[in-house]
Tab-separated table of C-alpha atoms in Angstrom:
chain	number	residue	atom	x	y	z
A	1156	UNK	CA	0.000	0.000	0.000
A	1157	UNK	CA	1.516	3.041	-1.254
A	1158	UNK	CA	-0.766	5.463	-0.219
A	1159	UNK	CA	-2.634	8.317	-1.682
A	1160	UNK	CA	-0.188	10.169	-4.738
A	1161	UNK	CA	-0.504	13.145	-5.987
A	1162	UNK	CA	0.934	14.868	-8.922
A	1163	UNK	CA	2.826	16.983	-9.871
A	1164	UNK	CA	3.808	18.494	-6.308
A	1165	UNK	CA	3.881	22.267	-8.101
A	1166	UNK	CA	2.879	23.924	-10.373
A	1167	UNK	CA	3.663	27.543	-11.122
A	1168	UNK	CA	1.604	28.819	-14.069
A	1169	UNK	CA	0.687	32.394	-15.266
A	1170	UNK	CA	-2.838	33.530	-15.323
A	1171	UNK	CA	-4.753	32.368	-17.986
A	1172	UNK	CA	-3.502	29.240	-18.459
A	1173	UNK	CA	-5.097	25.824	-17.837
A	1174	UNK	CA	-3.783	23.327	-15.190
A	1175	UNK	CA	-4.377	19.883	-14.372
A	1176	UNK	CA	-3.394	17.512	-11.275
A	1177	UNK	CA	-4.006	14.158	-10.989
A	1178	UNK	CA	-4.425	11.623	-7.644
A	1179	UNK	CA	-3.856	8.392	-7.517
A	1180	UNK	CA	-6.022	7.091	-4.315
A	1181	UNK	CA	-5.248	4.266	-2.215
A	1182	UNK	CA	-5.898	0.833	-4.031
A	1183	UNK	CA	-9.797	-0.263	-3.431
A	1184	UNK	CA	-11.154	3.073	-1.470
A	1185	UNK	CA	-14.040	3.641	-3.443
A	1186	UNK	CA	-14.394	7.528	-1.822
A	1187	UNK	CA	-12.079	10.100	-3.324
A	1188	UNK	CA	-12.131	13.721	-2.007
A	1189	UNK	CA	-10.514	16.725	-3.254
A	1190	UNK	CA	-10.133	19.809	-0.579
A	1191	UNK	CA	-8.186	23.201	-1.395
A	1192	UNK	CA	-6.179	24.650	1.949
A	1193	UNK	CA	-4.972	28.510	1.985
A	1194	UNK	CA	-2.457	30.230	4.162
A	1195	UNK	CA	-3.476	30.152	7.837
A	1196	UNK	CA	-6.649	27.432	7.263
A	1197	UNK	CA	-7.987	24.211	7.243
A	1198	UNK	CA	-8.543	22.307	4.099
A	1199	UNK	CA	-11.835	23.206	2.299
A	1200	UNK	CA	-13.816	20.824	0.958
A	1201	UNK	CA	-14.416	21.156	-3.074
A	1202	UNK	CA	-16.032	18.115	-3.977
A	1203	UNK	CA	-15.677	14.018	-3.596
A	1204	UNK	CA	-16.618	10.655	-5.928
A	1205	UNK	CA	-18.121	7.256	-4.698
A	1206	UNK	CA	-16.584	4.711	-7.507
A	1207	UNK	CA	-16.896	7.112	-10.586
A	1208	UNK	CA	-19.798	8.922	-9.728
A	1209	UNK	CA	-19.067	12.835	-8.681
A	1210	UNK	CA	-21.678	12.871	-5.684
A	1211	UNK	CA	-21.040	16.261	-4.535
A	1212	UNK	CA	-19.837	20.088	-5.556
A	1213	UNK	CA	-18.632	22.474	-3.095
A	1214	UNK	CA	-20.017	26.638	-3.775
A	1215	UNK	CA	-16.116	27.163	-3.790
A	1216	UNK	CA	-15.717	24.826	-7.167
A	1217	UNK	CA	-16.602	27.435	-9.714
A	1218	UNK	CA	-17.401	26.672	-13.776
A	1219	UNK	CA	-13.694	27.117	-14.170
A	1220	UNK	CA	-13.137	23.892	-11.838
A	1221	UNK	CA	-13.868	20.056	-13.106
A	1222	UNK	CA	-13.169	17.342	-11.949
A	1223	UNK	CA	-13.209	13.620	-13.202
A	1224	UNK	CA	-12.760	10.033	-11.844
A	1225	UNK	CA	-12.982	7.902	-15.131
A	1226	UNK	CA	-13.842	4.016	-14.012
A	1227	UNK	CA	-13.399	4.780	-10.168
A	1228	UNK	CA	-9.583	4.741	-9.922
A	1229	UNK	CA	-7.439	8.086	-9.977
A	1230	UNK	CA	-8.830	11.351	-10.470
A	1231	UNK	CA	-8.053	14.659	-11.795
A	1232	UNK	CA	-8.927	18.155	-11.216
A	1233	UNK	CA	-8.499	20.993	-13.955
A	1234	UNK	CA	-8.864	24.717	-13.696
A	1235	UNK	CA	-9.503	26.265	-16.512
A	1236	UNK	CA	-8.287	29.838	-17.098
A	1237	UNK	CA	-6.211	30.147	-13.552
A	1238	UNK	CA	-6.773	33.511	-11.576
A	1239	UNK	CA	-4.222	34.480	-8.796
A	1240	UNK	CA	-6.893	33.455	-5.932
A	1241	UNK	CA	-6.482	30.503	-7.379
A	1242	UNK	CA	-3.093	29.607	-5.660
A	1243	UNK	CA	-3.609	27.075	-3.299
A	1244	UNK	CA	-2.429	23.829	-1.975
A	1245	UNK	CA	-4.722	21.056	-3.479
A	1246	UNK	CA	-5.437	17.796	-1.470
A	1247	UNK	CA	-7.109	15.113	-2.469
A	1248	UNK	CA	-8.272	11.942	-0.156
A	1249	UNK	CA	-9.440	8.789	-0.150
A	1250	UNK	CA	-11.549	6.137	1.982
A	1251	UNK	CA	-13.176	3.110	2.209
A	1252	UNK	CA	-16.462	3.895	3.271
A	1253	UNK	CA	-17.868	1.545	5.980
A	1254	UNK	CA	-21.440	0.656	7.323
A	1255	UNK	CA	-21.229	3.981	9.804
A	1256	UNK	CA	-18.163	6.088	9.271
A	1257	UNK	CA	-14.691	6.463	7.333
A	1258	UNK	CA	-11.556	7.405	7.705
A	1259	UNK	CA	-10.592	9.743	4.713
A	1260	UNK	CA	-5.977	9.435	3.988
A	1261	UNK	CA	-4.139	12.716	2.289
A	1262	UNK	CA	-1.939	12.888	-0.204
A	1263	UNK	CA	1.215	15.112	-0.012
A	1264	UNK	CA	-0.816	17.769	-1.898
A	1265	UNK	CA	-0.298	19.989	-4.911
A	1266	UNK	CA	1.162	23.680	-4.275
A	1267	UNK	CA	-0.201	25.570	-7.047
A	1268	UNK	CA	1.180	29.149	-7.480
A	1269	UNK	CA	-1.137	31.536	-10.181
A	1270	UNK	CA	1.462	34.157	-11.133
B	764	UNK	CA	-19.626	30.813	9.118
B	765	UNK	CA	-17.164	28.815	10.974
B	766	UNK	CA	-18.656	25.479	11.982
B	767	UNK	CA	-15.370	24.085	13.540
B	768	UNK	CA	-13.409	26.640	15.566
B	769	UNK	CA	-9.636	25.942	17.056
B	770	UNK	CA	-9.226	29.110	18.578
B	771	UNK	CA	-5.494	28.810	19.756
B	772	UNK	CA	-3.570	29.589	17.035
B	773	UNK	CA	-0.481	28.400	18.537
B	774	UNK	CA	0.608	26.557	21.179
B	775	UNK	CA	4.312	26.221	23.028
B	776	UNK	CA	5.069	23.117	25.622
B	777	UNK	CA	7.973	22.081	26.909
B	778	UNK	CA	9.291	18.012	26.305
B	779	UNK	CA	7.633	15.489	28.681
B	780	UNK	CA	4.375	17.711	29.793
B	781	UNK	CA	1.447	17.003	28.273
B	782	UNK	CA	-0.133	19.519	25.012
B	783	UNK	CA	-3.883	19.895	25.137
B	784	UNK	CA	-5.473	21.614	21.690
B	785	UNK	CA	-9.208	22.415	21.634
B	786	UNK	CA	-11.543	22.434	19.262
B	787	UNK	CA	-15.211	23.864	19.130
B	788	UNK	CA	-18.286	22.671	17.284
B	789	UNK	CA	-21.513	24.826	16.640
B	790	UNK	CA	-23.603	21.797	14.775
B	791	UNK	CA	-24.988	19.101	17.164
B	792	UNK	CA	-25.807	17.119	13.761
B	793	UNK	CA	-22.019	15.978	13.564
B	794	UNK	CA	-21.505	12.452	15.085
B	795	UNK	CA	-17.936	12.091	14.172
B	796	UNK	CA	-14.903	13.799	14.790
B	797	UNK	CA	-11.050	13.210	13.287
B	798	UNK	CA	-7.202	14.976	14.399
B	799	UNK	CA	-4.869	15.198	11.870
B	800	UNK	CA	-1.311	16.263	11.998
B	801	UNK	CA	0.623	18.433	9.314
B	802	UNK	CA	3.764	18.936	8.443
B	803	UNK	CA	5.209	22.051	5.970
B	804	UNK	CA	4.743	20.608	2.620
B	805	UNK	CA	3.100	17.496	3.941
B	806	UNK	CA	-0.443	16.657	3.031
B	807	UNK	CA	-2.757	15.801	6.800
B	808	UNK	CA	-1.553	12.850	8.566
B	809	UNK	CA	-4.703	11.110	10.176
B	810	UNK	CA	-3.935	10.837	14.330
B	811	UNK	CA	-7.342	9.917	16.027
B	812	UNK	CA	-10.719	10.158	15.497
B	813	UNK	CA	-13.973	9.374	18.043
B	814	UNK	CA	-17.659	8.728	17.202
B	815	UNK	CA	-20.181	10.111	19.019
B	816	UNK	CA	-21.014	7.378	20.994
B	817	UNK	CA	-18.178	8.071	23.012
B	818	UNK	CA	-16.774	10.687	25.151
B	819	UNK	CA	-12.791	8.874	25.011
B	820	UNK	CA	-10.509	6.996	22.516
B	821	UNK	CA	-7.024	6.737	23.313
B	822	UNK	CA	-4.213	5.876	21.292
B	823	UNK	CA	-0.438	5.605	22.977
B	824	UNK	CA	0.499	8.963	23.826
B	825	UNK	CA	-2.805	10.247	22.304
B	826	UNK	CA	-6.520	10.916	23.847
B	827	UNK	CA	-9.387	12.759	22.319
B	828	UNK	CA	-12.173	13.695	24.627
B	829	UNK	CA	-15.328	14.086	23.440
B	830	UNK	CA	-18.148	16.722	25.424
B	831	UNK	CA	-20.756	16.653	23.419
B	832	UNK	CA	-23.201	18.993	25.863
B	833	UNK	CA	-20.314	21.811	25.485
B	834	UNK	CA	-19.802	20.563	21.495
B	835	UNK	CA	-16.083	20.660	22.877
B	836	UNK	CA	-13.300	18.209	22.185
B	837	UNK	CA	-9.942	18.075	22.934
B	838	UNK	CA	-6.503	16.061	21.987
B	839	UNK	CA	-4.366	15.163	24.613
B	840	UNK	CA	-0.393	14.372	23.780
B	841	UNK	CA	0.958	12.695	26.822
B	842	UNK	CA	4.239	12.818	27.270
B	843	UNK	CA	4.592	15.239	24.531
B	844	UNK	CA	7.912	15.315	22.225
B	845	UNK	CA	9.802	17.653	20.189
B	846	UNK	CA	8.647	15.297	16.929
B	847	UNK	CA	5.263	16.534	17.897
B	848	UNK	CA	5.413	19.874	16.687
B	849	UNK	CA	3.453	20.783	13.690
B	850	UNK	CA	-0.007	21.711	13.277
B	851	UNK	CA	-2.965	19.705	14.324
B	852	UNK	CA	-6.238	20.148	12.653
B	853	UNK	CA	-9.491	18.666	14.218
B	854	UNK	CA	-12.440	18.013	11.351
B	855	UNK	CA	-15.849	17.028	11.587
B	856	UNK	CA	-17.610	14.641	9.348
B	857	UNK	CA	-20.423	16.131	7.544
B	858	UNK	CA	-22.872	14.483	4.830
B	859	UNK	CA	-21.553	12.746	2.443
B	860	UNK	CA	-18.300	11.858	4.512
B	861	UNK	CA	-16.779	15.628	3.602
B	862	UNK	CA	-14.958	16.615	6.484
B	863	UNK	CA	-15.362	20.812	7.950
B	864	UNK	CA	-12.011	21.321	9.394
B	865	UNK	CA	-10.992	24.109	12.265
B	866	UNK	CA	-8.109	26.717	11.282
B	867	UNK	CA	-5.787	24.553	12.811
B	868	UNK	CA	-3.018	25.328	15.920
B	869	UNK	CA	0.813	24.946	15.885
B	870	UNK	CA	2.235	23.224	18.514
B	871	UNK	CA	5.538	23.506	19.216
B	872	UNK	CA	7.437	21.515	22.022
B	873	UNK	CA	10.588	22.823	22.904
B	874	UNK	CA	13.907	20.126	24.108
């Protein structure tokens, strides 16, 4: 069990310009989250997948935001034309959901920097 | 509007006593609570977590308390060491299994 990857681990881009990160959950979790954490706070939830199905969108995940789990494995998020508010670090979990609760496992993260 | 509240930003002990970081709820809905630990750079490690069926869950060094009356619980490092320091979120499951997270405290435990 490798647990959850993420990649790439930056990304500096200027505004404008599409990005796309990708997470690699751990091996049979069917939940996947992804959460975006600021300076000074806790992770914010953006939005999470049971198998392939997107279940859930946060009000922080605008139209410039998608995200995709093609046939329940990894997932990636892409923001489309990147705005400086958009700098971030970008974590994405994963769990194994259970009869009453679950225990959701972070990835290292991805620091993205919107110049 | 803040549904998880650590209201210590930091928090300085010295090696051997014990660290104690609070956390505030306002929704009596949530039934289950998590700690995580971060590093700089790191993504959350998971620490602890206690339903709330409970009001105690202990694990080595580590004890979460649970007051569910007060919507108060608190992480207990006993004894606590200088690999300790970082910053410890508490999180709250919500619907869905999304987790509302506090703005976290540093501890720091000085040799």
């Amino acid at each position: 069990d490798t647990g959850v990857s993420q990649n790439p681990r930056h990304k500096i881009t200027k505004r404008g310009q599409n990005v796309t990160f990708r997470c690699d959950p751990i091996s049979e979790h069917n939940r996947l989250y992804w959460y975006r954490q600021t300076l000074g706070q806790g992770p914010e939830f953006l939005t999470y997948f049971q198998n392939e199905a997107q279940l859930e969108k946060s009000r922080l995940l605008s139209d410039r935001f998608s995200a995709e789990r093609p046939k329940g494995s990894f997932s990636t998020l892409e923001i489309q034309r990147t705005e400086q508010g958009d700098s971030a670090m970008y974590l994405c979990a994963s769990s194994l959901v259970r009869a009453v609760t679950d225990t959701q496992y972070f990835g290292p993260g991805t620091r993205l920097t919107v110049l | 509007d803040q549904q998880v509240k650590q209201n210590s930003p930091s928090l300085s002990v010295q090696e051997g006593r014990i660290s104690i970081l609070n956390c505030d709820y306002t929704n009596s809905m949530f039934d289950y609570f998590l700690w995580y630990k971060k590093y700089p750079a790191e993504g959350p490690t998971f620490l602890i977590s206690i339903s709330s069926i409970k009001d105690k869950n202990e694990d080595g060094r580590f004890t979460v308390f649970l007051n569910k009356s007060a919507k108060h619980l608190s992480l207990h490092i006993v004894p606590s060491q200088p690999g300790d320091s970082a910053v410890y979120f508490c999180a709250a499951e919500n619907q869905g299994g999304k987790l509302i997270f506090g703005q976290g405290t540093e501890l720091s435990v000085k040799p």
